[in-house]
Tab-separated table of C-alpha atoms and ligand atoms in Angstrom:
chain	number	residue	atom	x	y	z
A	1	UNK	CA	128.176	70.024	101.016
A	2	UNK	CA	130.710	67.694	102.568
A	3	UNK	CA	129.857	68.406	106.182
A	4	UNK	CA	126.543	67.056	107.462
A	5	UNK	CA	123.700	69.543	107.202
A	6	UNK	CA	123.070	70.532	110.799
A	7	UNK	CA	122.025	74.171	111.093
A	8	UNK	CA	121.010	75.474	114.496
A	9	UNK	CA	117.683	77.299	114.538
A	10	UNK	CA	118.164	81.054	114.517
A	11	UNK	CA	121.909	80.938	113.796
A	12	UNK	CA	122.864	81.916	110.238
A	13	UNK	CA	124.568	79.203	108.222
A	14	UNK	CA	126.799	80.854	105.621
A	15	UNK	CA	126.476	79.121	102.234
A	16	UNK	CA	128.395	81.729	100.218
A	17	UNK	CA	129.789	85.240	100.789
A	18	UNK	CA	126.383	86.735	100.060
A	19	UNK	CA	124.055	83.890	100.990
A	20	UNK	CA	122.990	82.636	104.399
A	21	UNK	CA	120.394	80.163	105.579
A	22	UNK	CA	118.509	80.793	108.814
A	23	UNK	CA	116.624	77.739	110.086
A	24	UNK	CA	113.235	78.409	111.675
A	25	UNK	CA	112.437	76.580	114.930
A	26	UNK	CA	109.607	74.467	113.462
A	27	UNK	CA	110.819	70.871	113.065
A	28	UNK	CA	108.108	68.286	112.399
A	29	UNK	CA	107.442	65.123	110.364
A	30	UNK	CA	106.307	67.425	107.522
A	31	UNK	CA	109.004	70.121	107.780
A	32	UNK	CA	112.090	68.016	108.668
A	33	UNK	CA	114.522	70.233	110.654
A	34	UNK	CA	112.339	73.277	109.990
A	35	UNK	CA	111.914	75.910	107.290
A	36	UNK	CA	115.025	77.354	105.640
A	37	UNK	CA	114.825	81.127	105.339
A	38	UNK	CA	117.399	82.416	102.852
A	39	UNK	CA	119.105	85.799	103.152
A	40	UNK	CA	120.785	87.003	99.928
A	41	UNK	CA	123.105	89.962	99.494
A	42	UNK	CA	125.525	91.983	101.580
A	43	UNK	CA	124.845	95.729	101.644
A	44	UNK	CA	121.188	95.324	100.700
A	45	UNK	CA	119.279	92.117	101.244
A	46	UNK	CA	116.639	89.889	99.684
A	47	UNK	CA	114.840	87.422	101.941
A	48	UNK	CA	113.211	84.253	100.622
A	49	UNK	CA	110.498	82.549	102.704
A	50	UNK	CA	110.383	84.370	106.066
A	51	UNK	CA	108.815	81.300	107.702
A	52	UNK	CA	106.097	80.563	110.236
A	53	UNK	CA	104.534	83.143	112.566
A	54	UNK	CA	107.174	82.785	115.249
A	55	UNK	CA	108.567	85.743	117.184
A	56	UNK	CA	111.816	83.886	117.961
A	57	UNK	CA	112.470	83.456	114.241
A	58	UNK	CA	111.597	87.099	113.578
A	59	UNK	CA	114.166	88.174	116.197
A	60	UNK	CA	116.743	85.828	114.640
A	61	UNK	CA	116.145	87.362	111.197
A	62	UNK	CA	116.360	90.839	112.688
A	63	UNK	CA	119.789	89.959	114.124
A	64	UNK	CA	120.989	88.609	110.760
A	65	UNK	CA	119.642	91.640	108.885
A	66	UNK	CA	121.496	93.844	111.386
A	67	UNK	CA	119.950	97.083	110.208
A	68	UNK	CA	120.789	96.583	106.527
A	69	UNK	CA	118.100	97.585	104.025
A	70	UNK	CA	115.915	94.788	102.629
A	71	UNK	CA	114.741	95.333	99.045
A	72	UNK	CA	112.476	92.309	98.531
A	73	UNK	CA	110.723	89.630	100.556
A	74	UNK	CA	110.078	86.708	98.195
A	75	UNK	CA	107.694	83.827	98.818
A	76	UNK	CA	107.981	80.442	97.138
A	77	UNK	CA	104.417	79.659	98.268
A	78	UNK	CA	101.814	80.311	100.911
A	79	UNK	CA	101.990	77.386	103.302
A	80	UNK	CA	101.904	78.176	107.023
A	81	UNK	CA	105.548	77.208	107.500
A	82	UNK	CA	106.678	79.712	104.827
A	83	UNK	CA	104.556	82.848	104.509
A	84	UNK	CA	102.948	84.063	107.784
A	85	UNK	CA	106.049	85.881	109.050
A	86	UNK	CA	106.170	87.938	105.824
A	87	UNK	CA	103.796	90.555	107.220
A	88	UNK	CA	105.818	91.190	110.382
A	89	UNK	CA	109.094	91.155	108.434
A	90	UNK	CA	107.644	93.615	105.945
A	91	UNK	CA	106.622	95.936	108.801
A	92	UNK	CA	110.057	95.619	110.359
A	93	UNK	CA	112.038	96.266	107.162
A	94	UNK	CA	109.657	98.231	104.949
A	95	UNK	CA	110.247	95.710	102.122
A	96	UNK	CA	107.365	94.594	99.915
A	97	UNK	CA	106.244	90.977	99.712
A	98	UNK	CA	106.467	89.340	96.267
A	99	UNK	CA	104.694	86.104	95.335
A	100	UNK	CA	102.710	84.473	92.541
A	101	UNK	CA	99.367	85.140	94.190
A	102	UNK	CA	97.030	84.170	97.001
A	103	UNK	CA	96.566	80.598	98.155
A	104	UNK	CA	94.177	79.618	95.343
A	105	UNK	CA	96.188	81.257	92.549
A	106	UNK	CA	97.563	78.988	89.863
A	107	UNK	CA	95.144	76.123	90.492
A	108	UNK	CA	94.555	73.792	87.547
A	109	UNK	CA	91.051	73.591	86.052
A	110	UNK	CA	90.301	70.155	87.515
A	111	UNK	CA	91.475	71.207	90.985
A	112	UNK	CA	89.447	74.417	90.847
A	113	UNK	CA	86.403	72.320	89.948
A	114	UNK	CA	87.005	69.728	92.708
A	115	UNK	CA	87.465	72.542	95.233
A	116	UNK	CA	84.310	74.318	94.070
A	117	UNK	CA	82.311	71.137	94.472
A	118	UNK	CA	83.904	70.268	97.827
A	119	UNK	CA	85.154	66.914	96.520
A	120	UNK	CA	88.889	67.183	97.082
A	121	UNK	CA	89.337	67.435	100.864
A	122	UNK	CA	92.833	68.706	101.628
A	123	UNK	CA	93.668	72.289	102.520
A	124	UNK	CA	96.338	71.282	105.045
A	125	UNK	CA	98.718	74.007	106.132
A	126	UNK	CA	97.375	76.728	103.868
A	127	UNK	CA	97.939	80.383	104.807
A	128	UNK	CA	94.442	81.419	103.770
A	129	UNK	CA	94.974	85.100	104.569
A	130	UNK	CA	98.078	85.416	102.433
A	131	UNK	CA	98.118	88.206	99.875
A	132	UNK	CA	101.308	89.530	98.303
A	133	UNK	CA	102.048	93.232	97.824
A	134	UNK	CA	103.355	92.472	94.341
A	135	UNK	CA	102.270	89.639	92.047
A	136	UNK	CA	105.035	87.887	90.156
A	137	UNK	CA	104.515	86.203	86.801
A	138	UNK	CA	106.386	83.277	85.360
A	139	UNK	CA	109.682	84.497	83.924
A	140	UNK	CA	109.559	87.878	85.635
A	141	UNK	CA	112.979	89.222	86.506
A	142	UNK	CA	113.663	91.227	89.658
A	143	UNK	CA	116.746	93.373	89.924
A	144	UNK	CA	118.267	93.375	93.386
A	145	UNK	CA	121.569	94.581	94.797
A	146	UNK	CA	122.813	90.966	94.732
A	147	UNK	CA	121.874	90.526	91.055
A	148	UNK	CA	118.921	89.440	88.978
A	149	UNK	CA	116.403	86.960	90.334
A	150	UNK	CA	114.036	85.195	87.938
A	151	UNK	CA	110.681	83.837	89.094
A	152	UNK	CA	109.830	80.398	87.682
A	153	UNK	CA	106.242	79.256	88.160
A	154	UNK	CA	106.446	75.675	89.440
A	155	UNK	CA	102.909	74.585	90.417
A	156	UNK	CA	102.373	71.062	91.718
A	157	UNK	CA	103.011	71.191	95.482
A	158	UNK	CA	100.607	74.151	95.415
A	159	UNK	CA	99.356	76.235	92.483
A	160	UNK	CA	101.073	79.449	93.589
A	161	UNK	CA	104.504	77.855	93.965
A	162	UNK	CA	107.439	79.795	92.524
A	163	UNK	CA	111.072	78.819	92.315
A	164	UNK	CA	113.684	81.580	92.113
A	165	UNK	CA	116.760	81.445	89.922
A	166	UNK	CA	119.744	83.479	91.056
A	167	UNK	CA	123.061	83.085	89.229
A	168	UNK	CA	123.549	79.315	88.859
A	169	UNK	CA	121.290	78.463	91.816
A	170	UNK	CA	117.568	77.860	92.112
A	171	UNK	CA	115.622	78.224	95.340
A	172	UNK	CA	113.181	75.369	94.874
A	173	UNK	CA	110.885	75.856	97.872
A	174	UNK	CA	108.944	72.666	98.579
A	175	UNK	CA	108.996	71.521	94.965
A	176	UNK	CA	112.384	69.819	95.199
A	177	UNK	CA	113.451	69.236	98.775
A	178	UNK	CA	116.674	68.003	100.270
A	179	UNK	CA	115.221	65.318	102.506
A	180	UNK	CA	112.034	63.821	101.012
A	181	UNK	CA	109.659	63.939	98.084
A	182	UNK	CA	107.040	66.716	98.182
A	183	UNK	CA	103.517	66.371	99.486
A	184	UNK	CA	101.008	66.811	96.670
A	185	UNK	CA	97.568	67.239	98.214
A	186	UNK	CA	94.599	68.216	96.014
A	187	UNK	CA	93.095	70.702	95.386
A	188	UNK	CA	96.179	72.834	96.166
A	189	UNK	CA	98.542	70.161	94.939
A	190	UNK	CA	98.310	68.812	91.402
A	191	UNK	CA	100.488	65.918	90.313
A	192	UNK	CA	100.101	66.570	86.584
A	193	UNK	CA	101.424	70.097	87.151
A	194	UNK	CA	104.105	68.753	89.497
A	195	UNK	CA	105.589	66.565	86.774
A	196	UNK	CA	105.483	69.425	84.241
A	197	UNK	CA	107.291	71.680	86.737
A	198	UNK	CA	109.982	69.015	87.250
A	199	UNK	CA	110.521	68.933	83.485
A	200	UNK	CA	110.673	72.712	83.448
A	201	UNK	CA	113.328	72.878	86.184
A	202	UNK	CA	115.352	70.273	84.313
A	203	UNK	CA	115.728	72.727	81.434
A	204	UNK	CA	117.208	75.397	83.740
A	205	UNK	CA	120.972	75.272	83.930
A	206	UNK	CA	121.510	75.248	87.677
A	207	UNK	CA	124.426	73.822	89.596
A	208	UNK	CA	122.705	73.864	92.976
A	209	UNK	CA	119.164	73.780	94.345
A	210	UNK	CA	118.424	75.418	97.677
A	211	UNK	CA	115.276	73.809	99.081
A	212	UNK	CA	113.052	75.182	101.843
A	213	UNK	CA	113.614	72.046	103.903
A	214	UNK	CA	116.840	70.116	104.109
A	215	UNK	CA	120.353	70.513	102.741
A	216	UNK	CA	121.422	72.183	99.507
A	217	UNK	CA	121.200	69.820	96.537
A	218	UNK	CA	124.559	69.690	94.745
A	219	UNK	CA	123.353	67.584	91.802
A	220	UNK	CA	120.022	69.086	90.725
A	221	UNK	CA	119.523	66.910	87.628
A	222	UNK	CA	120.040	63.688	89.590
A	223	UNK	CA	117.650	64.850	92.311
A	224	UNK	CA	115.000	65.750	89.721
A	225	UNK	CA	115.432	62.366	88.046
A	226	UNK	CA	115.012	60.660	91.445
A	227	UNK	CA	111.874	62.705	92.138
A	228	UNK	CA	110.305	61.906	88.760
A	229	UNK	CA	111.192	58.210	89.040
A	230	UNK	CA	109.803	58.112	92.586
A	231	UNK	CA	106.487	59.405	91.261
A	232	UNK	CA	106.469	57.004	88.314
A	233	UNK	CA	107.154	54.115	90.718
A	234	UNK	CA	104.259	55.234	92.922
A	235	UNK	CA	102.013	55.452	89.868
A	236	UNK	CA	102.925	51.887	88.880
A	237	UNK	CA	102.312	50.689	92.461
A	238	UNK	CA	98.906	52.390	92.553
A	239	UNK	CA	97.899	50.902	89.207
A	240	UNK	CA	98.917	47.455	90.392
A	241	UNK	CA	97.035	47.959	93.693
A	242	UNK	CA	93.871	48.624	91.705
A	243	UNK	CA	92.472	45.163	91.291
A	244	UNK	CA	89.573	44.418	88.989
A	245	UNK	CA	87.090	45.342	91.676
A	246	UNK	CA	86.365	48.982	92.654
A	247	UNK	CA	88.944	50.122	95.223
A	248	UNK	CA	88.949	53.012	97.695
A	249	UNK	CA	91.830	55.352	98.564
A	250	UNK	CA	92.308	53.846	102.049
A	251	UNK	CA	92.852	50.355	100.607
A	252	UNK	CA	95.298	51.611	97.986
A	253	UNK	CA	97.196	53.626	100.623
A	254	UNK	CA	97.463	50.592	102.935
A	255	UNK	CA	98.947	48.554	100.072
A	256	UNK	CA	101.273	51.151	98.559
A	257	UNK	CA	102.412	52.897	101.764
A	258	UNK	CA	102.436	49.831	104.057
A	259	UNK	CA	105.748	50.916	105.629
A	260	UNK	CA	104.863	54.548	106.386
A	261	UNK	CA	104.848	55.760	110.017
A	262	UNK	CA	101.393	56.487	111.515
A	263	UNK	CA	102.132	60.245	111.591
A	264	UNK	CA	102.484	60.324	107.809
A	265	UNK	CA	99.563	58.052	106.853
A	266	UNK	CA	97.140	60.926	106.207
A	267	UNK	CA	99.701	62.648	103.970
A	268	UNK	CA	100.247	59.355	102.116
A	269	UNK	CA	96.501	59.107	101.398
A	270	UNK	CA	96.617	62.631	99.995
A	271	UNK	CA	99.474	61.668	97.666
A	272	UNK	CA	97.442	58.641	96.511
A	273	UNK	CA	94.475	60.857	95.703
A	274	UNK	CA	96.797	63.212	93.777
A	275	UNK	CA	97.969	60.251	91.683
A	276	UNK	CA	94.401	59.082	91.120
A	277	UNK	CA	93.331	62.517	89.848
A	278	UNK	CA	96.335	62.500	87.497
A	279	UNK	CA	95.503	58.959	86.286
A	280	UNK	CA	91.842	59.954	85.863
A	281	UNK	CA	92.945	62.907	83.720
A	282	UNK	CA	95.062	60.567	81.603
A	283	UNK	CA	92.122	58.181	81.165
A	284	UNK	CA	93.897	55.361	83.029
A	285	UNK	CA	91.342	55.066	85.868
A	286	UNK	CA	87.649	55.772	86.257
A	287	UNK	CA	86.019	57.065	89.455
A	288	UNK	CA	82.566	56.137	90.762
A	289	UNK	CA	80.097	57.713	91.223
A	290	UNK	CA	82.218	60.849	90.586
A	291	UNK	CA	85.861	61.807	91.098
A	292	UNK	CA	86.245	62.574	94.816
A	293	UNK	CA	88.093	61.427	97.945
A	294	UNK	CA	85.260	58.978	98.724
A	295	UNK	CA	85.000	57.483	95.232
A	296	UNK	CA	85.871	53.961	94.262
A	297	UNK	CA	88.452	53.666	91.501
A	298	UNK	CA	88.775	51.132	88.706
A	299	UNK	CA	91.562	50.670	86.194
A	300	UNK	CA	90.391	51.623	82.697
B	1	ZN	ZN1	104.727	73.724	101.347
């Protein structure tokens, strides 16, 4: 995109003849300008990520749909800024809601264990009531009027995260965003999975990524490389912040994220914990007395 990305909430931004973006009116430090809802097709439509429970956004989508049939409502994942409007949109259009699973689906073994034992904290922004009408598996292909859409399981931001490949484009949800790196907050987020999903997306031949927040990404491979390097840099910073004495998450966060605005400090601490779980899994740190948000961490 040559022009600056400046969609107006509720007004469709045409990205191609059969693709429009409709920005939801939910800007915030975590959502940037707001959630991008994508409308694919011409005669019959597919909608990706209806957005937050917001009647203004529902009316905007209704105007864009303009009475045309909707064949599928697809969800990249079940965070509150993506999935709650799916139910109302499904009632309005009669289309079924497709997703990987409920909000705990796709969790890694270590995250399921931390959650079970109440040791992970987290749970921010989860749509706990979310349940799809149809469960999509990794690699499943949907046939829509606008062509085939392939579901790619990309856990990491949350276990039930899917990306959707359509022609040479991938809708990357919150896994690869156009404005910032993704929040990875255990037990929903898993950094080990996140890195695997980045490697997976790298193998897909896409010429554009359409994220759920921010502008289209015209150079997907470069953006993925930036994202992976950003995480590797953070990992190195965290390992160097771990002195020889036992260190807590708050101390590491203050060192590594010293320049972060106060509104994002809690999210930064969650990212640090995600890294520490990943490093623990790799045997690079130990946690005392047990792996948890209140543990002290030591370099192995
Ligand atoms: Zn999200």
